[in-house]
PDB file of C-alpha atoms in Angstrom:
ATOM      1  CA  MET A   1       0.000   0.000   0.000  1.00 36.00           C
ATOM      2  CA  SER A   2       1.006   3.656  -0.258  1.00 38.00           C
ATOM      3  CA  ASN A   3       2.782   5.308   2.628  1.00 42.00           C
ATOM      4  CA  ALA A   4       0.762   6.659   5.543  1.00 40.00           C
ATOM      5  CA  HIS A   5       0.784  10.276   4.372  1.00 46.00           C
ATOM      6  CA  GLU A   6      -0.662   9.371   0.969  1.00 69.00           C
ATOM      7  CA  ALA A   7      -3.372   7.092   2.324  1.00 86.00           C
ATOM      8  CA  ARG A   8      -6.790   8.282   3.329  1.00 98.00           C
ATOM      9  CA  VAL A   9      -7.025   8.625   7.097  1.00 98.00           C
ATOM     10  CA  ALA A  10      -9.748   7.273   9.377  1.00 98.00           C
ATOM     11  CA  VAL A  11     -10.374   7.716  13.080  1.00 98.00           C
ATOM     12  CA  VAL A  12     -12.450   4.999  14.733  1.00 98.00           C
ATOM     13  CA  THR A  13     -13.720   5.918  18.188  1.00 98.00           C
ATOM     14  CA  GLY A  14     -14.247   2.879  20.347  1.00 97.00           C
ATOM     15  CA  GLY A  15     -11.798   1.137  18.047  1.00 97.00           C
ATOM     16  CA  SER A  16     -10.761  -1.388  20.682  1.00 94.00           C
ATOM     17  CA  GLY A  17     -14.298  -2.812  20.984  1.00 88.00           C
ATOM     18  CA  GLY A  18     -15.930  -5.676  19.099  1.00 91.00           C
ATOM     19  CA  ILE A  19     -17.493  -3.774  16.197  1.00 96.00           C
ATOM     20  CA  GLY A  20     -14.852  -1.036  16.392  1.00 97.00           C
ATOM     21  CA  ARG A  21     -11.998  -3.499  15.991  1.00 97.00           C
ATOM     22  CA  GLU A  22     -13.600  -5.113  12.962  1.00 97.00           C
ATOM     23  CA  ILE A  23     -14.076  -1.684  11.382  1.00 98.00           C
ATOM     24  CA  VAL A  24     -10.453  -0.716  12.027  1.00 98.00           C
ATOM     25  CA  GLU A  25      -9.189  -3.902  10.411  1.00 98.00           C
ATOM     26  CA  ARG A  26     -11.546  -3.570   7.452  1.00 98.00           C
ATOM     27  CA  LEU A  27     -10.622   0.054   6.753  1.00 98.00           C
ATOM     28  CA  ALA A  28      -6.923  -0.782   7.059  1.00 98.00           C
ATOM     29  CA  THR A  29      -7.432  -3.569   4.526  1.00 98.00           C
ATOM     30  CA  ASP A  30      -9.040  -0.981   2.243  1.00 97.00           C
ATOM     31  CA  GLY A  31      -5.878   1.124   2.471  1.00 98.00           C
ATOM     32  CA  PHE A  32      -6.740   3.607   5.203  1.00 98.00           C
ATOM     33  CA  SER A  33      -4.297   4.733   7.844  1.00 98.00           C
ATOM     34  CA  VAL A  34      -6.305   4.313  11.028  1.00 98.00           C
ATOM     35  CA  ALA A  35      -6.244   5.963  14.432  1.00 98.00           C
ATOM     36  CA  VAL A  36      -7.621   3.503  16.982  1.00 98.00           C
ATOM     37  CA  HIS A  37      -9.323   5.510  19.702  1.00 98.00           C
ATOM     38  CA  TYR A  38      -9.880   4.033  23.141  1.00 98.00           C
ATOM     39  CA  SER A  39     -11.138   5.331  26.454  1.00 95.00           C
ATOM     40  CA  GLY A  40      -9.738   2.921  29.058  1.00 91.00           C
ATOM     41  CA  SER A  41      -8.625  -0.229  27.223  1.00 88.00           C
ATOM     42  CA  ALA A  42      -5.065   0.602  26.215  1.00 96.00           C
ATOM     43  CA  ASP A  43      -4.002  -3.050  25.975  1.00 97.00           C
ATOM     44  CA  ARG A  44      -6.898  -3.954  23.699  1.00 96.00           C
ATOM     45  CA  ALA A  45      -6.260  -0.914  21.521  1.00 98.00           C
ATOM     46  CA  GLU A  46      -2.617  -1.919  21.115  1.00 98.00           C
ATOM     47  CA  GLN A  47      -3.732  -5.434  20.142  1.00 98.00           C
ATOM     48  CA  VAL A  48      -5.855  -3.914  17.386  1.00 98.00           C
ATOM     49  CA  VAL A  49      -2.928  -1.787  16.224  1.00 98.00           C
ATOM     50  CA  ARG A  50      -0.687  -4.863  16.110  1.00 98.00           C
ATOM     51  CA  SER A  51      -3.252  -6.776  14.071  1.00 98.00           C
ATOM     52  CA  VAL A  52      -3.159  -3.966  11.493  1.00 98.00           C
ATOM     53  CA  THR A  53       0.591  -3.450  11.430  1.00 98.00           C
ATOM     54  CA  ASP A  54       1.237  -7.207  11.278  1.00 98.00           C
ATOM     55  CA  ALA A  55      -0.780  -7.155   8.046  1.00 98.00           C
ATOM     56  CA  ASN A  56       1.408  -4.300   6.727  1.00 98.00           C
ATOM     57  CA  GLY A  57      -1.168  -1.620   7.461  1.00 98.00           C
ATOM     58  CA  SER A  58      -0.735   1.675   9.289  1.00 98.00           C
ATOM     59  CA  ALA A  59      -2.400   2.316  12.645  1.00 98.00           C
ATOM     60  CA  PHE A  60      -1.750   3.769  16.066  1.00 98.00           C
ATOM     61  CA  ALA A  61      -3.703   4.014  19.317  1.00 98.00           C
ATOM     62  CA  VAL A  62      -4.916   7.268  20.832  1.00 98.00           C
ATOM     63  CA  GLN A  63      -6.762   7.839  24.117  1.00 98.00           C
ATOM     64  CA  ALA A  64      -9.519  10.357  24.791  1.00 98.00           C
ATOM     65  CA  ASP A  65     -12.775  10.895  26.636  1.00 98.00           C
ATOM     66  CA  VAL A  66     -15.084  11.539  23.687  1.00 98.00           C
ATOM     67  CA  ALA A  67     -17.323  13.768  25.802  1.00 98.00           C
ATOM     68  CA  ASP A  68     -14.423  16.091  26.716  1.00 98.00           C
ATOM     69  CA  GLU A  69     -13.927  18.668  23.978  1.00 98.00           C
ATOM     70  CA  ASP A  70     -10.338  19.406  24.976  1.00 98.00           C
ATOM     71  CA  ALA A  71      -9.412  15.710  24.958  1.00 98.00           C
ATOM     72  CA  VAL A  72     -11.089  15.232  21.580  1.00 98.00           C
ATOM     73  CA  SER A  73      -9.301  18.259  20.143  1.00 98.00           C
ATOM     74  CA  ALA A  74      -5.965  16.915  21.414  1.00 98.00           C
ATOM     75  CA  MET A  75      -6.736  13.495  19.928  1.00 98.00           C
ATOM     76  CA  PHE A  76      -7.383  14.934  16.491  1.00 98.00           C
ATOM     77  CA  ASP A  77      -4.311  17.172  16.765  1.00 98.00           C
ATOM     78  CA  GLU A  78      -2.257  14.020  17.323  1.00 98.00           C
ATOM     79  CA  VAL A  79      -3.852  12.264  14.355  1.00 98.00           C
ATOM     80  CA  THR A  80      -3.322  15.291  12.112  1.00 98.00           C
ATOM     81  CA  SER A  81       0.296  15.635  13.245  1.00 98.00           C
ATOM     82  CA  ARG A  82       0.950  11.995  12.398  1.00 98.00           C
ATOM     83  CA  TYR A  83      -1.089  11.565   9.224  1.00 98.00           C
ATOM     84  CA  GLY A  84      -1.672  15.089   7.898  1.00 98.00           C
ATOM     85  CA  GLY A  85      -5.456  15.259   8.271  1.00 98.00           C
ATOM     86  CA  VAL A  86      -8.622  13.207   8.662  1.00 98.00           C
ATOM     87  CA  ASP A  87     -10.927  11.928   5.912  1.00 98.00           C
ATOM     88  CA  VAL A  88     -13.282   9.570   7.743  1.00 98.00           C
ATOM     89  CA  ILE A  89     -14.565   9.418  11.308  1.00 98.00           C
ATOM     90  CA  VAL A  90     -16.405   6.330  12.524  1.00 98.00           C
ATOM     91  CA  ASN A  91     -18.028   7.065  15.860  1.00 97.00           C
ATOM     92  CA  THR A  92     -18.624   3.675  17.507  1.00 97.00           C
ATOM     93  CA  ALA A  93     -17.782   4.700  21.093  1.00 96.00           C
ATOM     94  CA  GLY A  94     -20.751   4.134  23.359  1.00 95.00           C
ATOM     95  CA  ILE A  95     -22.035   2.470  26.511  1.00 94.00           C
ATOM     96  CA  MET A  96     -25.155   0.427  27.221  1.00 93.00           C
ATOM     97  CA  MET A  97     -26.656  -0.190  30.668  1.00 94.00           C
ATOM     98  CA  LEU A  98     -30.037  -1.890  30.720  1.00 93.00           C
ATOM     99  CA  ALA A  99     -32.872  -1.655  33.243  1.00 96.00           C
ATOM    100  CA  PRO A 100     -36.572  -0.831  33.265  1.00 98.00           C
ATOM    101  CA  LEU A 101     -37.087   2.926  33.132  1.00 98.00           C
ATOM    102  CA  ALA A 102     -38.661   3.005  36.617  1.00 98.00           C
ATOM    103  CA  GLU A 103     -35.564   1.324  38.053  1.00 98.00           C
ATOM    104  CA  THR A 104     -32.923   3.317  36.159  1.00 98.00           C
ATOM    105  CA  SER A 105     -30.889   5.709  38.297  1.00 98.00           C
ATOM    106  CA  LEU A 106     -30.355   9.245  37.108  1.00 98.00           C
ATOM    107  CA  GLU A 107     -26.625   8.559  37.423  1.00 98.00           C
ATOM    108  CA  THR A 108     -26.967   5.799  34.815  1.00 98.00           C
ATOM    109  CA  PHE A 109     -29.082   8.061  32.618  1.00 98.00           C
ATOM    110  CA  ASP A 110     -26.589  10.949  32.843  1.00 98.00           C
ATOM    111  CA  ARG A 111     -23.594   8.703  32.226  1.00 98.00           C
ATOM    112  CA  THR A 112     -25.230   7.182  29.151  1.00 98.00           C
ATOM    113  CA  MET A 113     -26.175  10.573  27.726  1.00 98.00           C
ATOM    114  CA  ARG A 114     -22.708  11.961  28.388  1.00 98.00           C
ATOM    115  CA  THR A 115     -20.957   9.254  26.392  1.00 98.00           C
ATOM    116  CA  ASN A 116     -23.515   8.449  23.716  1.00 98.00           C
ATOM    117  CA  VAL A 117     -25.001  11.889  23.036  1.00 98.00           C
ATOM    118  CA  ARG A 118     -22.460  14.459  24.195  1.00 98.00           C
ATOM    119  CA  GLY A 119     -19.622  12.263  22.910  1.00 98.00           C
ATOM    120  CA  THR A 120     -21.227  12.004  19.489  1.00 98.00           C
ATOM    121  CA  PHE A 121     -21.925  15.743  19.508  1.00 98.00           C
ATOM    122  CA  VAL A 122     -18.334  16.682  20.391  1.00 98.00           C
ATOM    123  CA  VAL A 123     -16.789  14.396  17.765  1.00 98.00           C
ATOM    124  CA  SER A 124     -19.354  15.479  15.166  1.00 98.00           C
ATOM    125  CA  GLN A 125     -18.583  19.124  15.873  1.00 98.00           C
ATOM    126  CA  TRP A 126     -14.911  18.534  15.184  1.00 98.00           C
ATOM    127  CA  ALA A 127     -15.823  16.619  12.017  1.00 98.00           C
ATOM    128  CA  ALA A 128     -18.051  19.445  10.790  1.00 98.00           C
ATOM    129  CA  LYS A 129     -15.202  21.905  11.050  1.00 97.00           C
ATOM    130  CA  ASN A 130     -12.239  19.804   9.986  1.00 98.00           C
ATOM    131  CA  LEU A 131     -12.958  16.755   7.800  1.00 98.00           C
ATOM    132  CA  ARG A 132     -11.204  17.013   4.458  1.00 98.00           C
ATOM    133  CA  ASP A 133     -13.027  17.396   1.151  1.00 97.00           C
ATOM    134  CA  GLY A 134     -14.624  14.103   0.163  1.00 97.00           C
ATOM    135  CA  GLY A 135     -14.800  13.018   3.785  1.00 98.00           C
ATOM    136  CA  ALA A 136     -17.371  11.023   5.714  1.00 98.00           C
ATOM    137  CA  LEU A 137     -18.716  11.033   9.255  1.00 98.00           C
ATOM    138  CA  ILE A 138     -20.328   7.744  10.262  1.00 98.00           C
ATOM    139  CA  ASN A 139     -22.124   7.820  13.594  1.00 98.00           C
ATOM    140  CA  PHE A 140     -23.566   4.820  15.400  1.00 98.00           C
ATOM    141  CA  SER A 141     -27.152   4.400  16.497  1.00 98.00           C
ATOM    142  CA  SER A 142     -29.081   1.186  17.140  1.00 97.00           C
ATOM    143  CA  SER A 143     -32.032  -0.706  15.707  1.00 97.00           C
ATOM    144  CA  VAL A 144     -33.457  -0.783  19.241  1.00 96.00           C
ATOM    145  CA  VAL A 145     -34.671   2.786  18.658  1.00 97.00           C
ATOM    146  CA  LYS A 146     -37.395   1.234  16.481  1.00 96.00           C
ATOM    147  CA  LEU A 147     -37.575  -2.181  18.130  1.00 95.00           C
ATOM    148  CA  ALA A 148     -38.512  -0.527  21.449  1.00 95.00           C
ATOM    149  CA  LEU A 149     -37.416  -3.442  23.606  1.00 92.00           C
ATOM    150  CA  PRO A 150     -38.121  -3.293  27.364  1.00 95.00           C
ATOM    151  CA  THR A 151     -35.124  -2.258  29.538  1.00 95.00           C
ATOM    152  CA  TYR A 152     -33.538  -0.324  26.642  1.00 95.00           C
ATOM    153  CA  SER A 153     -35.221   3.044  27.308  1.00 98.00           C
ATOM    154  CA  THR A 154     -32.098   4.993  28.291  1.00 98.00           C
ATOM    155  CA  TYR A 155     -29.891   3.483  25.599  1.00 97.00           C
ATOM    156  CA  ALA A 156     -32.552   3.883  22.904  1.00 98.00           C
ATOM    157  CA  ALA A 157     -33.181   7.493  23.922  1.00 98.00           C
ATOM    158  CA  SER A 158     -29.478   8.259  23.572  1.00 98.00           C
ATOM    159  CA  LYS A 159     -29.359   6.662  20.135  1.00 98.00           C
ATOM    160  CA  GLY A 160     -32.508   8.479  19.002  1.00 98.00           C
ATOM    161  CA  ALA A 161     -30.607  11.679  19.731  1.00 98.00           C
ATOM    162  CA  VAL A 162     -27.724  10.453  17.565  1.00 98.00           C
ATOM    163  CA  ASP A 163     -30.163   9.868  14.686  1.00 98.00           C
ATOM    164  CA  ALA A 164     -31.446  13.440  14.957  1.00 98.00           C
ATOM    165  CA  LEU A 165     -27.981  15.030  15.213  1.00 98.00           C
ATOM    166  CA  THR A 166     -26.754  13.114  12.191  1.00 97.00           C
ATOM    167  CA  LEU A 167     -29.638  13.936   9.886  1.00 97.00           C
ATOM    168  CA  ILE A 168     -29.478  17.639  10.674  1.00 98.00           C
ATOM    169  CA  LEU A 169     -25.681  17.858  10.392  1.00 98.00           C
ATOM    170  CA  ALA A 170     -25.827  16.306   6.919  1.00 98.00           C
ATOM    171  CA  LYS A 171     -27.957  19.269   5.796  1.00 98.00           C
ATOM    172  CA  GLU A 172     -25.813  21.819   7.608  1.00 98.00           C
ATOM    173  CA  LEU A 173     -22.727  20.657   5.698  1.00 98.00           C
ATOM    174  CA  ARG A 174     -24.167  21.677   2.330  1.00 98.00           C
ATOM    175  CA  GLY A 175     -21.315  22.613   0.001  1.00 97.00           C
ATOM    176  CA  ARG A 176     -18.621  20.817   2.006  1.00 95.00           C
ATOM    177  CA  ASN A 177     -18.597  17.509   0.040  1.00 97.00           C
ATOM    178  CA  VAL A 178     -18.729  15.634   3.344  1.00 98.00           C
ATOM    179  CA  THR A 179     -21.315  12.913   3.918  1.00 98.00           C
ATOM    180  CA  VAL A 180     -22.924  12.248   7.306  1.00 98.00           C
ATOM    181  CA  ASN A 181     -24.755   8.999   7.984  1.00 98.00           C
ATOM    182  CA  THR A 182     -25.734   6.758  10.874  1.00 98.00           C
ATOM    183  CA  VAL A 183     -25.329   2.990  11.063  1.00 98.00           C
ATOM    184  CA  ALA A 184     -27.916   1.307  13.300  1.00 98.00           C
ATOM    185  CA  PRO A 185     -26.959  -2.326  14.013  1.00 96.00           C
ATOM    186  CA  GLY A 186     -29.425  -4.868  15.336  1.00 94.00           C
ATOM    187  CA  PRO A 187     -28.502  -7.700  17.703  1.00 91.00           C
ATOM    188  CA  THR A 188     -24.797  -8.293  17.028  1.00 93.00           C
ATOM    189  CA  ALA A 189     -22.510 -10.838  18.674  1.00 90.00           C
ATOM    190  CA  THR A 190     -20.230  -8.503  20.630  1.00 86.00           C
ATOM    191  CA  PRO A 191     -19.228  -8.490  24.308  1.00 80.00           C
ATOM    192  CA  LEU A 192     -21.349  -5.341  24.798  1.00 72.00           C
ATOM    193  CA  PHE A 193     -24.449  -7.141  23.514  1.00 79.00           C
ATOM    194  CA  LEU A 194     -23.848 -10.578  25.046  1.00 82.00           C
ATOM    195  CA  ASP A 195     -22.938  -9.333  28.536  1.00 80.00           C
ATOM    196  CA  GLY A 196     -25.572 -10.358  31.072  1.00 79.00           C
ATOM    197  CA  LYS A 197     -27.793 -12.235  28.624  1.00 84.00           C
ATOM    198  CA  SER A 198     -28.707 -15.887  29.109  1.00 89.00           C
ATOM    199  CA  ASP A 199     -28.280 -18.444  26.325  1.00 89.00           C
ATOM    200  CA  GLU A 200     -32.062 -18.481  25.963  1.00 91.00           C
ATOM    201  CA  GLN A 201     -32.211 -14.702  25.558  1.00 88.00           C
ATOM    202  CA  VAL A 202     -29.446 -14.784  22.959  1.00 89.00           C
ATOM    203  CA  LYS A 203     -31.214 -17.573  21.069  1.00 90.00           C
ATOM    204  CA  GLN A 204     -34.478 -15.661  21.138  1.00 90.00           C
ATOM    205  CA  MET A 205     -32.881 -12.490  19.786  1.00 87.00           C
ATOM    206  CA  ALA A 206     -31.014 -14.421  17.109  1.00 91.00           C
ATOM    207  CA  GLY A 207     -34.354 -15.761  15.940  1.00 93.00           C
ATOM    208  CA  MET A 208     -35.833 -12.286  15.466  1.00 91.00           C
ATOM    209  CA  ALA A 209     -34.146 -11.826  12.091  1.00 93.00           C
ATOM    210  CA  PRO A 210     -35.499 -13.655   9.031  1.00 96.00           C
ATOM    211  CA  LEU A 211     -31.901 -14.788   8.473  1.00 95.00           C
ATOM    212  CA  GLU A 212     -32.121 -16.519  11.879  1.00 92.00           C
ATOM    213  CA  ARG A 213     -28.779 -15.500  13.343  1.00 94.00           C
ATOM    214  CA  LEU A 214     -27.136 -12.698  15.224  1.00 95.00           C
ATOM    215  CA  GLY A 215     -25.215 -10.159  13.246  1.00 95.00           C
ATOM    216  CA  GLU A 216     -21.443 -10.370  13.249  1.00 96.00           C
ATOM    217  CA  PRO A 217     -19.117  -7.365  13.575  1.00 96.00           C
ATOM    218  CA  ALA A 218     -17.961  -8.050   9.997  1.00 96.00           C
ATOM    219  CA  ASP A 219     -21.543  -7.503   8.771  1.00 97.00           C
ATOM    220  CA  VAL A 220     -21.483  -4.018  10.233  1.00 98.00           C
ATOM    221  CA  ALA A 221     -17.942  -3.253   9.062  1.00 98.00           C
ATOM    222  CA  GLU A 222     -19.013  -4.053   5.502  1.00 98.00           C
ATOM    223  CA  VAL A 223     -21.585  -1.248   5.580  1.00 98.00           C
ATOM    224  CA  VAL A 224     -19.141   1.178   7.216  1.00 98.00           C
ATOM    225  CA  ALA A 225     -16.553   0.474   4.514  1.00 98.00           C
ATOM    226  CA  PHE A 226     -19.197   1.256   1.891  1.00 98.00           C
ATOM    227  CA  LEU A 227     -20.045   4.583   3.531  1.00 98.00           C
ATOM    228  CA  ALA A 228     -16.374   5.436   4.048  1.00 98.00           C
ATOM    229  CA  GLY A 229     -15.478   4.783   0.417  1.00 94.00           C
ATOM    230  CA  PRO A 230     -17.734   4.457  -2.628  1.00 95.00           C
ATOM    231  CA  ALA A 231     -21.074   5.572  -1.145  1.00 97.00           C
ATOM    232  CA  ARG A 232     -20.767   9.252  -2.017  1.00 96.00           C
ATOM    233  CA  TRP A 233     -24.442   9.646  -2.911  1.00 97.00           C
ATOM    234  CA  MET A 234     -25.653   8.222   0.406  1.00 98.00           C
ATOM    235  CA  ASN A 235     -26.032  11.115   2.799  1.00 98.00           C
ATOM    236  CA  GLY A 236     -28.232  12.012   5.759  1.00 98.00           C
ATOM    237  CA  GLN A 237     -29.425   8.441   6.235  1.00 97.00           C
ATOM    238  CA  THR A 238     -29.902   6.036   9.129  1.00 97.00           C
ATOM    239  CA  ILE A 239     -28.980   2.604   7.799  1.00 98.00           C
ATOM    240  CA  TYR A 240     -30.399  -0.389   9.661  1.00 97.00           C
ATOM    241  CA  VAL A 241     -27.918  -3.269   9.642  1.00 97.00           C
ATOM    242  CA  ASN A 242     -29.919  -5.977  11.325  1.00 96.00           C
ATOM    243  CA  GLY A 243     -30.716  -8.845   8.976  1.00 96.00           C
ATOM    244  CA  GLY A 244     -34.318  -7.738   8.564  1.00 96.00           C
ATOM    245  CA  VAL A 245     -35.381  -7.530  12.233  1.00 94.00           C
ATOM    246  CA  ILE A 246     -37.271  -4.328  11.306  1.00 88.00           C
TER     247      ILE A 246
END
């Protein structure tokens, strides 16, 4: 592949996670130089970087609290210093804590909104001002916004906000040649999804899709790669990647 400063550059927030890692590896395979963002999992982020560099790709790990504007600005300064600029941002960083609404603490609500909504807002704001011509911002929502499953009220509310931010930002960037879309996965076999669920619950959710399986991180990465590369006429959309659950 070309050297790092000639390649297109992607930043993947939450790049050490299940879907995030798959996206990093897929974009690196497509020739991107990739910044692997992490919040607290430095070891996992370095594992992702090694998987890319072992395959002759270019990647490095960078830490930031996505809800802290100064930390996000410093993160992008580091990426720009290393790679010269940013073409694609994939915003997978997020948290999910489940409970019935009546039993959800305000601390849980505030923490979820801080990461999932404020974090998306802060990163999107940087993207709006700084992505290079021909760039793409790909935010992450969830199919649960429409599925309306019990115990998901806080998480779904945070992702509904992401949908709204994304659709409006796409219109605000008129004339910039930057696309803004949201990917909304359904039930996907990641640690975030599987944590705390019984085998019976997992089996039940796998059966919701007509394809009768859970999604895999690679299924989601395929759509992200499309939006990051050839999908220049897809803009201002929420794309449900869920095997037909809804």
